[in-house]
Coordinates of C-alpha atoms in Angstrom, one line a residue:
X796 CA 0.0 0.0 0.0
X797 CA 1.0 3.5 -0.6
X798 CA 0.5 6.2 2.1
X799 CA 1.2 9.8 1.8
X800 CA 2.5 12.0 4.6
X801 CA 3.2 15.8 5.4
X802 CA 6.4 17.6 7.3
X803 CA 6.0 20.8 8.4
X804 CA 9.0 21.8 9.8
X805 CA 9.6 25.6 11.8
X806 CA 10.8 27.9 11.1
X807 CA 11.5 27.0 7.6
X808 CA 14.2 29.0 6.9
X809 CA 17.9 27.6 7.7
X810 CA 18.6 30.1 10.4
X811 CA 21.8 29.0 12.4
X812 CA 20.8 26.5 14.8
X813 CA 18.0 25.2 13.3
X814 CA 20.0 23.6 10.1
X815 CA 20.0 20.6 12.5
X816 CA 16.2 20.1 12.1
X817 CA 16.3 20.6 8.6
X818 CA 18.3 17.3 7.9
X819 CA 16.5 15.8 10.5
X820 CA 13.3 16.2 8.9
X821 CA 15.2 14.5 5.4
X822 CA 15.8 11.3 8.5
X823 CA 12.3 11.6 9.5
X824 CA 10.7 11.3 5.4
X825 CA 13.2 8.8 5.0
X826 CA 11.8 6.6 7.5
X827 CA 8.4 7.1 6.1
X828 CA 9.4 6.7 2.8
X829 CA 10.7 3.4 3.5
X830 CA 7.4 2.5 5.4
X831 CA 5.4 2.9 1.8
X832 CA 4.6 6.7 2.5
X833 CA 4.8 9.2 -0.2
X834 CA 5.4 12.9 0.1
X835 CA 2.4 15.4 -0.7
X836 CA 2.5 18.7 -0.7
X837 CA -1.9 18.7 -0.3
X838 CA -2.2 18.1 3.1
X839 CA -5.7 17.5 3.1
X840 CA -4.7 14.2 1.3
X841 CA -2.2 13.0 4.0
X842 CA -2.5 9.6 6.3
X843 CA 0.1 11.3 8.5
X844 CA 1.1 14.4 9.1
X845 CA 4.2 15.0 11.2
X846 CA 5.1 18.4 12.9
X847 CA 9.5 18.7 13.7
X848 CA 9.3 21.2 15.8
X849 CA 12.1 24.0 16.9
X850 CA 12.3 25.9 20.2
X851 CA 15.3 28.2 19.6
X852 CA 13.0 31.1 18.8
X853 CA 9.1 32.2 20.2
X854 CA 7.9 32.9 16.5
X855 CA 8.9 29.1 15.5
X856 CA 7.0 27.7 18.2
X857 CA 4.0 30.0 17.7
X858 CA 3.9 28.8 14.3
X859 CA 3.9 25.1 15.1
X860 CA 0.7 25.4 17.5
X861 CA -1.0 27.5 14.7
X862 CA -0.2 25.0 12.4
X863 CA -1.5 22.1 15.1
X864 CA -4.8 24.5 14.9
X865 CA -4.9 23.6 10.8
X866 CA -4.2 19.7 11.7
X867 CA -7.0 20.1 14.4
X868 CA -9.9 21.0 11.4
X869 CA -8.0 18.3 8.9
X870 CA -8.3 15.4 11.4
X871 CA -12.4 16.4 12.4
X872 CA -12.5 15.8 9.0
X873 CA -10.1 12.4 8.5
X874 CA -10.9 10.7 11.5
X875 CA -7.9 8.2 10.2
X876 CA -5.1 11.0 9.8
X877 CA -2.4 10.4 12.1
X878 CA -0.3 13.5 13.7
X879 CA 3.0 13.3 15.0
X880 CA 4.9 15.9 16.7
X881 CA 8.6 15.8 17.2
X882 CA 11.9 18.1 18.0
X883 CA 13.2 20.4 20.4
X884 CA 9.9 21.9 21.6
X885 CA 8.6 18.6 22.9
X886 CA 11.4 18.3 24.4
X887 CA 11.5 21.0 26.8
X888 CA 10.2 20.1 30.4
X889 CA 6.8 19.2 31.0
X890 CA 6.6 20.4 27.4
X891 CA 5.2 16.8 25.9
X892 CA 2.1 16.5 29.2
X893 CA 1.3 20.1 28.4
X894 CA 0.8 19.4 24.6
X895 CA -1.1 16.3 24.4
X896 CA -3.3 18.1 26.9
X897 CA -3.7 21.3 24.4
X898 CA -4.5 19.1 21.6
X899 CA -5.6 15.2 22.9
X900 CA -5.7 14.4 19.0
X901 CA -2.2 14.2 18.6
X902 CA -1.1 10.1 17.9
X903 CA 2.8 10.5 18.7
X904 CA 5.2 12.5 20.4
X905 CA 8.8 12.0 20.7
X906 CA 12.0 14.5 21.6
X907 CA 15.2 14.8 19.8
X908 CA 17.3 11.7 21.5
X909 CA 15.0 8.8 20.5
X910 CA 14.3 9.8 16.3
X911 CA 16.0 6.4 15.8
X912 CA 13.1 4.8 17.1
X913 CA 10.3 6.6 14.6
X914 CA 9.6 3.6 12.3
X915 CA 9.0 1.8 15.6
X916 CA 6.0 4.3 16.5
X917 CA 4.7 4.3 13.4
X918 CA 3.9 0.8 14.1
X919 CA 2.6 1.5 17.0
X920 CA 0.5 4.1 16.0
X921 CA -0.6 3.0 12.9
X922 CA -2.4 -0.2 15.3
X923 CA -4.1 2.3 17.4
X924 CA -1.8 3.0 20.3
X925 CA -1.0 6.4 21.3
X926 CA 2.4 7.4 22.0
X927 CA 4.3 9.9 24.2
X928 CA 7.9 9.1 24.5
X929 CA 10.5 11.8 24.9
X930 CA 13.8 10.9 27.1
X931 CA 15.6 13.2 29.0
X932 CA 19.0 12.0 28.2
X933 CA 20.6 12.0 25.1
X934 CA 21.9 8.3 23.8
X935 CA 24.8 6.9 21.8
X936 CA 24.8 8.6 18.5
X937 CA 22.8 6.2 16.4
X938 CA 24.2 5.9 12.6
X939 CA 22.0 5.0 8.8
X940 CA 18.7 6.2 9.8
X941 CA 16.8 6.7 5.7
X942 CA 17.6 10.3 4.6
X943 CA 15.1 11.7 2.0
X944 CA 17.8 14.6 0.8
X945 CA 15.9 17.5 -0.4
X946 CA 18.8 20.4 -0.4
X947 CA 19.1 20.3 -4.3
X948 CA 23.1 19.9 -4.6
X949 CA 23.6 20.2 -0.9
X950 CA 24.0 17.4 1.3
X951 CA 23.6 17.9 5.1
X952 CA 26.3 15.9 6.8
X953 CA 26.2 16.0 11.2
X954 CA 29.2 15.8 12.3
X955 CA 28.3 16.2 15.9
X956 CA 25.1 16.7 18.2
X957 CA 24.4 18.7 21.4
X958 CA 26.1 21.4 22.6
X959 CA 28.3 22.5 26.2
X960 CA 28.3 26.0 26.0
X961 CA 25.3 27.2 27.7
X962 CA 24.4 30.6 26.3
X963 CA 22.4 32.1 29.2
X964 CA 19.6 32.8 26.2
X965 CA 19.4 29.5 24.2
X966 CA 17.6 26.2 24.9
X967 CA 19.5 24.0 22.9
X968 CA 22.1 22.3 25.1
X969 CA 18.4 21.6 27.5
X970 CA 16.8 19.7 24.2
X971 CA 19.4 19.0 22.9
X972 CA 22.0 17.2 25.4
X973 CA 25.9 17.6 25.5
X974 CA 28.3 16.9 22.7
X975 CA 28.6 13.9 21.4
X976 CA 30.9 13.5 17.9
X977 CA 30.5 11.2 15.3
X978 CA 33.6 8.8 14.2
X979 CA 35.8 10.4 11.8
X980 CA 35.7 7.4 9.5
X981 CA 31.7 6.7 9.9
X982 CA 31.6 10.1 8.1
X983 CA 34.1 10.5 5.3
X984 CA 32.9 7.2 4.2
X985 CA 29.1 8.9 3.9
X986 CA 30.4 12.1 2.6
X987 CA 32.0 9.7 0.3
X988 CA 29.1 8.4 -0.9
X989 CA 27.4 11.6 -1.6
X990 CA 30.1 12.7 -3.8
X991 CA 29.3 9.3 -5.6
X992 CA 25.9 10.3 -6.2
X993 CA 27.2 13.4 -7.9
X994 CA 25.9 15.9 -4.8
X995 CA 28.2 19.6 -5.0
X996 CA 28.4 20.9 -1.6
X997 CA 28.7 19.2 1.4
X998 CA 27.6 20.8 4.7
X999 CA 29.2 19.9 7.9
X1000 CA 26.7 20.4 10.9
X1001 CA 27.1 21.1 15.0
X1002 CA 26.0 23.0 17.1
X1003 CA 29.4 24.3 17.6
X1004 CA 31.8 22.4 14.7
X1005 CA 34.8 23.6 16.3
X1006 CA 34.8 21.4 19.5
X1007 CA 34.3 18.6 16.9
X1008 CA 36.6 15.6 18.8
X1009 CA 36.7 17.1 22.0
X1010 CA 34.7 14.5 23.7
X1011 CA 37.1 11.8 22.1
X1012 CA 39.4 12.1 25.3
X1013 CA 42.7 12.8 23.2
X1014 CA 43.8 15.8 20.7
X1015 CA 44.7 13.5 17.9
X1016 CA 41.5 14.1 16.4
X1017 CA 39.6 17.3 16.1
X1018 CA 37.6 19.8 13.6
X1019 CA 41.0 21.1 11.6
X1020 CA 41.8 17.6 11.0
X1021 CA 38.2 16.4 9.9
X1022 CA 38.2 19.1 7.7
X1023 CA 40.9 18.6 5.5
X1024 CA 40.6 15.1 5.3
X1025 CA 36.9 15.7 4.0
X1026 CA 38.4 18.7 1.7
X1027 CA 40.7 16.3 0.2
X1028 CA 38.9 13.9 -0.7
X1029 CA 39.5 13.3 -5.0
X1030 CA 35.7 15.2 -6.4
X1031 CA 35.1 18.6 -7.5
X1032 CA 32.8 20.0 -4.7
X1033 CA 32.7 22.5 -1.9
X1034 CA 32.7 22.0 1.3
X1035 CA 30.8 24.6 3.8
X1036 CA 30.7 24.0 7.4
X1037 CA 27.7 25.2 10.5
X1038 CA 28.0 26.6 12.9
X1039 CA 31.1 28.0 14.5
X1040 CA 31.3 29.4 18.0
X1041 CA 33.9 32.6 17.9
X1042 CA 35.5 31.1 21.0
X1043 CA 36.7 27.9 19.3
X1044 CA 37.2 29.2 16.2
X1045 CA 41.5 28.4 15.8
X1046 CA 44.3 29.7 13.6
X1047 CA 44.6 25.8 12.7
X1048 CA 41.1 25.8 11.1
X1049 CA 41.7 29.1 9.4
X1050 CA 44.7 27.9 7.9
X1051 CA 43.0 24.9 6.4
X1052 CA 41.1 26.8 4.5
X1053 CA 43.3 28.5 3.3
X1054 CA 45.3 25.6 1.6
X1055 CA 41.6 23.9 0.4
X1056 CA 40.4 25.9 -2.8
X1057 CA 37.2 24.0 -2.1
X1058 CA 36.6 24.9 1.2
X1059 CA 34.0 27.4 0.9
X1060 CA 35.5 30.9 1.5
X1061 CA 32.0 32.2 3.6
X1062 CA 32.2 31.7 7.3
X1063 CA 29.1 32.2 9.6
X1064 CA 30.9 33.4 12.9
X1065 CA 27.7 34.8 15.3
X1066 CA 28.8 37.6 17.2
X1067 CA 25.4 38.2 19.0
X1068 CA 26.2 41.3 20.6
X1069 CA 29.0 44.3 19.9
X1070 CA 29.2 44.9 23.5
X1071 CA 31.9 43.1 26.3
X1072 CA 28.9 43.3 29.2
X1073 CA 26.3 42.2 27.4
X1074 CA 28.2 39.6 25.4
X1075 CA 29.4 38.5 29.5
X1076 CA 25.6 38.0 30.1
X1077 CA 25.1 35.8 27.5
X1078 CA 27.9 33.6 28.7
X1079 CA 29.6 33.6 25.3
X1080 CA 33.1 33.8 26.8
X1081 CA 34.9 36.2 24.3
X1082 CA 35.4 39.8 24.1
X1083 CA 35.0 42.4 21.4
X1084 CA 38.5 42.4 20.8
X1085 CA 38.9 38.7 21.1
X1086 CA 36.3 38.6 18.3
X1087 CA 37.6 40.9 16.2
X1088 CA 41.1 39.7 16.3
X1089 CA 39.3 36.3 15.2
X1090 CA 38.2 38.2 12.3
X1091 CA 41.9 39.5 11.2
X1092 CA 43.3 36.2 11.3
X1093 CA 40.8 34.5 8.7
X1094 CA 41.5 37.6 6.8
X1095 CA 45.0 37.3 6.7
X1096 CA 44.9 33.8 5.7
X1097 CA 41.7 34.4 3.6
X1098 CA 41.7 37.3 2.3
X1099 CA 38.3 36.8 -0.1
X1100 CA 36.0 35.7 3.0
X1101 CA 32.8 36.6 3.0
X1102 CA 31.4 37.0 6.6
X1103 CA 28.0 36.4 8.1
X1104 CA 26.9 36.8 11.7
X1105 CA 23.7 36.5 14.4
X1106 CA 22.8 39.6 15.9
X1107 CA 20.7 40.2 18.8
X1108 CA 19.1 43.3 19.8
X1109 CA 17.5 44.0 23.1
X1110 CA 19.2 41.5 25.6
X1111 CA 17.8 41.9 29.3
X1112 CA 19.4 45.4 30.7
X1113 CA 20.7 46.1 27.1
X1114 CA 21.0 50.2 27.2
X1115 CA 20.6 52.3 23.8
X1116 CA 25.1 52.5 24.2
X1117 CA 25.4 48.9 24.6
X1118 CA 22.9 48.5 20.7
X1119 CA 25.2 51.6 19.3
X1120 CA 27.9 49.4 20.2
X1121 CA 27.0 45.9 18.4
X1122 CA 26.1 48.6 15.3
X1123 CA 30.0 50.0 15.4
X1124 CA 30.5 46.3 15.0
X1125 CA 28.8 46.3 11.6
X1126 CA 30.4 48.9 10.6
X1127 CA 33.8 48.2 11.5
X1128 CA 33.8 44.5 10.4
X1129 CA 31.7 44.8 7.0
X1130 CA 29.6 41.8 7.5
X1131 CA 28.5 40.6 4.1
X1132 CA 25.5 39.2 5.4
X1133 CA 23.8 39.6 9.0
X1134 CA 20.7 37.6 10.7
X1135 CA 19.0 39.9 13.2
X1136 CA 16.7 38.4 16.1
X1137 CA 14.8 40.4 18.7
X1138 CA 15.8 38.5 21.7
X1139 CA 13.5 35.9 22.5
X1140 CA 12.6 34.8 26.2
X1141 CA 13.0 31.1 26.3
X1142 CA 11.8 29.5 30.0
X1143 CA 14.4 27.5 31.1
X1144 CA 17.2 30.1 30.6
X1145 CA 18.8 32.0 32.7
X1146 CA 18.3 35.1 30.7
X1147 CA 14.7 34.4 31.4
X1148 CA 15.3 35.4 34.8
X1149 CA 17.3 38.4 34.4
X1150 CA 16.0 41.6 35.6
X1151 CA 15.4 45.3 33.3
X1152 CA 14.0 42.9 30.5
X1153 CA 13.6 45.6 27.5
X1154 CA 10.2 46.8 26.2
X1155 CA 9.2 44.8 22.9
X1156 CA 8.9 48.7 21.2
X1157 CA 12.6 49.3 22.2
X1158 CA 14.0 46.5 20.5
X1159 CA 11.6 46.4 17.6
X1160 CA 13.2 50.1 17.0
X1161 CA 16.8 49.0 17.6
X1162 CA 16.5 45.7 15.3
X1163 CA 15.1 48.3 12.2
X1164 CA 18.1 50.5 12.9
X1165 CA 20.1 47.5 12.8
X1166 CA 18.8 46.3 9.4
X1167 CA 19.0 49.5 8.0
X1168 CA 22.9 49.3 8.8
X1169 CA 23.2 46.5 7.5
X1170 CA 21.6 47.0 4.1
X1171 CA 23.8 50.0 3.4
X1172 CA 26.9 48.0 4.1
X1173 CA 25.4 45.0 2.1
X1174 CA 25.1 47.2 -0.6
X1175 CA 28.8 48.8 -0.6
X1176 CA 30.2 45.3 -0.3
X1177 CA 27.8 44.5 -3.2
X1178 CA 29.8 47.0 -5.4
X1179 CA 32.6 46.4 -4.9
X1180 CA 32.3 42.7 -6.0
X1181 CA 31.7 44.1 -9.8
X1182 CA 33.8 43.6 -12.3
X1183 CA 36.0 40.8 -10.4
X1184 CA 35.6 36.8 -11.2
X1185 CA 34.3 34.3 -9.5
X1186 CA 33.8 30.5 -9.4
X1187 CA 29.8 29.7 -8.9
X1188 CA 28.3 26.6 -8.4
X1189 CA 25.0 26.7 -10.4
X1190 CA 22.3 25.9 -8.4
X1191 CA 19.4 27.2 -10.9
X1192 CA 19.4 27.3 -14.4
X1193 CA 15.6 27.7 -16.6
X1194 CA 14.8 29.8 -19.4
X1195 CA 18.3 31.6 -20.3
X1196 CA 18.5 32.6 -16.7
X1197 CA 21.0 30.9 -14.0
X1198 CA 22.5 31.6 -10.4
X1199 CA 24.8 29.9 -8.2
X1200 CA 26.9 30.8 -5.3
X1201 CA 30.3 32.4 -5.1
X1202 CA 33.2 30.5 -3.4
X1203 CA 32.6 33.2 -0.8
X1204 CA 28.6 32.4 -0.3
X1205 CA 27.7 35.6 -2.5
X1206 CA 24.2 34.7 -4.9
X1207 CA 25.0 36.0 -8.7
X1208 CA 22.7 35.8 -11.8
X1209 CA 23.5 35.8 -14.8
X1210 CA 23.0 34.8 -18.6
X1211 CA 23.8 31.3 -19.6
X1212 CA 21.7 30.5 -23.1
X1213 CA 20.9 27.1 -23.9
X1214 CA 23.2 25.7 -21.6
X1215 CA 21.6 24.0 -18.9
X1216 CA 24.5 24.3 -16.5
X1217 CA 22.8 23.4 -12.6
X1218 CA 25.7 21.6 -11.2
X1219 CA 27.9 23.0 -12.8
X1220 CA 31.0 25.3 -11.3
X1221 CA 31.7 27.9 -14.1
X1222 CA 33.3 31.2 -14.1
X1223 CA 31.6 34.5 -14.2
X1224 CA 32.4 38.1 -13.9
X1225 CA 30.1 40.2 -12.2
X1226 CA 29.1 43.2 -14.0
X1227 CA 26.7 45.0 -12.1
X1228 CA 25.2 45.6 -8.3
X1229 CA 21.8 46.3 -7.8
X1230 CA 21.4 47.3 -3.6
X1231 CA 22.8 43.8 -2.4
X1232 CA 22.3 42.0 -5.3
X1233 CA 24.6 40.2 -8.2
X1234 CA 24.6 40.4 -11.5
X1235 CA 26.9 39.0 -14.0
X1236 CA 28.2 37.1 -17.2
X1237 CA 30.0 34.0 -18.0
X1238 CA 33.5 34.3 -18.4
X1239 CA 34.9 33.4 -21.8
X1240 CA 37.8 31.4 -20.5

C-alpha cells in the first residue's frame, strides 16, 4: 500500500541553529518513505502528518501550534489521519504533558534523543496506540537512519550533536544534550558516498563544529583535522561547514582553509552582541576584541572571506550605548550578510530570569536600525564585487536565466543561453550591483 504524509518543519528558513532540524526532517521522510509513505504537498490528502518542531526562537514555536490549529480542522475531517509531533519543543520540560493536553488528538510524540526509534511508533501508532515518548538523556549517536535529501546539490552531513556552551539565552544544550561527535571514519565514508551520487556541496553540521573531537578524550583528532581530510577527498565539490562558536574558532582551522580551494571561503561566525557586558551576560566567553582579532586572522589567511553573523538586539538590561555598540561592529567588520533576532525569552534560561527585561517597542526600534545598517553595508560590499571573477556553483538554471553561489557564499545571476548548466561550477564576472544583489556574465575562459 502507498500512504502519503506531510512535514512541516519551523521555522522553515535555515537560520543557524536550526539547520540541524532541517536534515532531520530529510531522516524523519526517510523513515516514512521506507514504510510505503509518499510525500504530498496537499495536506488535506495526507495519512500522516508530522510536525518537527524548533524551540530556539518564540515565533517558530508559535507557528507550530498554529499549524496544530490547521491539523486540528484536517483530522475532524479524516478521522484516520495520524499527527506526529517531534523536536526540540517537545522536548523541553513538562513540554510533551502540556501538549497532548492542548490538543488530545495528537497520535505521537517524541523528543530529539529517540528519532532512531520513529519507524517503531509508526507501528505502533498506525495499530491504534497512542504514543508519548520523549527521554531526558541524550543516547549513543545512532548511525544510517533513511535520509530523503531535499537540499538540491547540498547534502547535510552531522558531524556532531548537542552542545556544552550554555548561552544564558538559548535552549539548545536543555533539548538538545551535550556533545557527542560522530567517528571520523563513519563520516568521510558517507560524505564519500554523496560525492558518488554526484551531490556539489557538502555541509558539515554542529552545534558548535569547532569542538568537533573534544569528547574523544585525546587531541589527535579534532575539527582542523576532519576538515581537510573531507576537503581532500578526489571530487570537484565544496565543502561549507555550520555553525562556528567565535571562542573555538582556531588559527589551525583558518589555515586549512586557506590551503583547500574547495573549502567554501564564507564563514558564519555569530557575534550576537557588539558589547563586552552584554556579550558577559550571554555567557559567550569572548570579548569584542577577542572577536575581532578572530576576524583578522581569517582575513589574513583568507583574504576573499565573506562574513555572516547572528545579531541580537534588546538582551535583558541592554542600554541604547550597549545596541550603538553591536552597530559599530557592523560597521567596522563589514559583514556581508547579518541575521538579526529580537531576543526571545526562552523559559528554562537563565536570561529568562534576568531583571530590566527591555520593552518589545525598544528592541523592535533598535532591530530596524540595525537592518538598516546592514543594508547599506550590504550594498557597498555589493559594489565592490563588480567587475572581479568568480567560481559559482550553479544551483538554478531555466529559461536563459541561471545563479549559483560564489566560493565566498555571495548569490549571482547571470546569462547562460541554452546551456543547462545546474551543477555546474563555471566562471563568471560580475558586471553590475543592484542594492545587495549580483549580476553577471560567463567568463569566456
Amino acid at each position: 500500500a502507498i500512504f502519503a504524509f506531510s512535514l512541516i518543519l519551523e521555522p522553515k528558513v535555515k537560520i543557524d541553529g536550526c539547520q540541524m532540524n532541517v536534515h532531520e526532517s530529510e531522516k524523519l521522510a526517510g523513515v516514512l518513505e521506507k514504510n510505503g509513505y509518499e510525500l504530498t504537498e496537499d495536506k488535506s490528502a495526507a495519512d500522516i502528518i508530522v510536525l518537527n518542531t524548533c524551540c530556539i526562537r518564540e515565533t517558530a514555536e508559535s507557528k507550530i501550534l498554529g499549524n496544530l490549529g490547521i491539523v486540528k480542522k484536517l483530522k475532524e475531517l479524516n478521522p484516520s489521519l495520524k499527527v506526529a509531533v517531534c523536536g526540540c519543543m517537545t522536548q523541553q520540560k513538562d513540554a510533551a504533558e502540556k501538549l497532548k493536553k492542548r490538543c488530545p488528538f495528537i497520535n505521537l510524540i517524541f523528543g530529539t534523543h529517540n528519532i532512531h526509534l520513529f519507524e517503531s511508533y509508526l507501528s505502533e501508532i498506525a495499530a491504534n496506540e497512542n504514543v508519548i515518548d520523549v527521554w531526558e538523556k541524550e543516547t549513543e549517536i545512532q548511525e544510517n537512519l533513511p535520509i530523503r535529501r531535499d537540499s538540491g546539490l547540498n547534502a547535510w552531513v552531522n558531524i556532531m550533536y548537542g552542545c556544552n556552551n550554555f548561552c544564558s539565552y538559548c535552549i539548545v544544550p536543555y533539548v538538545r544534550g551535550r556533545e557527542r561527535s560522530r567517528n571520523p571514519q563513519v563520516i568521510i565514508r558517507e560524505i564519500e558516498e554523496l560525492l558518488k551520487q554526484d551531490y556539489k556541496e557538502i555541509t558539515l553540521l554542529g552545534q558548535n563544529v569547532n569542538s568537533y573531537g573534544n569528547d574523544f578524550g585525546d587531541n589527535r583528532y579534532g575539527f582542523a583535522r576532519l576538515l581537510k581530510e573531507v576537503a581532500e577527498l578526489p571530487y570537484k565539490f565544496r565543502l561549507s561547514f555550520m555553525t562556528s562558536h567565535p571562542k573555538d574558532f582556531s588559527e589551525e582551522v583558518v589555515k586549512v582553509i586557506a590551503e583547500h580551494p574547495n573549502i567554501s571561503r564564507f564563514i558564519h561566525l555569530p557575534v550576537q552582541a557588539g558589547n563586552d557586558r552584554i556579550l558577559a551576560l550571554m555567557n559567550r566567553k569572548y570579548t569584542v576584541e577577542q572577536y575581532t582579532e578572530k576576524i583578522k586572522t581569517l582575513r589574513k589567511y583568507v583574504p576573499n572571506a565573506g562574513l555572516s553573523t547572528d545579531l541580537m538586539v534588546g538582551f535583558p538590561s541592554e542600554t541604547e550605548e550597549e545596541f550603538a555598540d553591536s552597530v559599530r561592529l557592523l560597521e567596522n567588520i563589514g559583514f556581508s550578510n547579518v541575521f538579526t533576532f529580537i531576543y526571545s525569552r526562552r523559559s528554562g534560561t537563565k536570561a529568562d530570569l534576568m531583571e530590566n527585561q527591555v520593552d518589545y517597542k525598544v528592541k523592535r526600534d533598535r532591530i530596524k536600525r540595525l537592518i538598516a545598517t546592514q543594508f547599506e553595508i550590504g550594498k557597498k560590499l555589493a559594489g565592490e564585487c563588480v567587475g572581479k571573477e568568480y567560481e559559482v556553483l550553479c544551483d538554478y538554471c531555466s529559461d536563459g536565466k541561471a545563479s549559483g553561489k560564489t566560493e565566498c557564499g555571495r548569490n549571482v545571476t547571470f546569462d547562460c543561453g541554452e546551456k543547462n548548466l545546474y551543477g555546474k561550477f563555471v566562471k563568471v564576472i560580475v558586471e553590475k550591483s543592484r542594492n545587495t544583489n549580483l549580476y553577471g556574465r560567463l567568463s569566456e575562459e
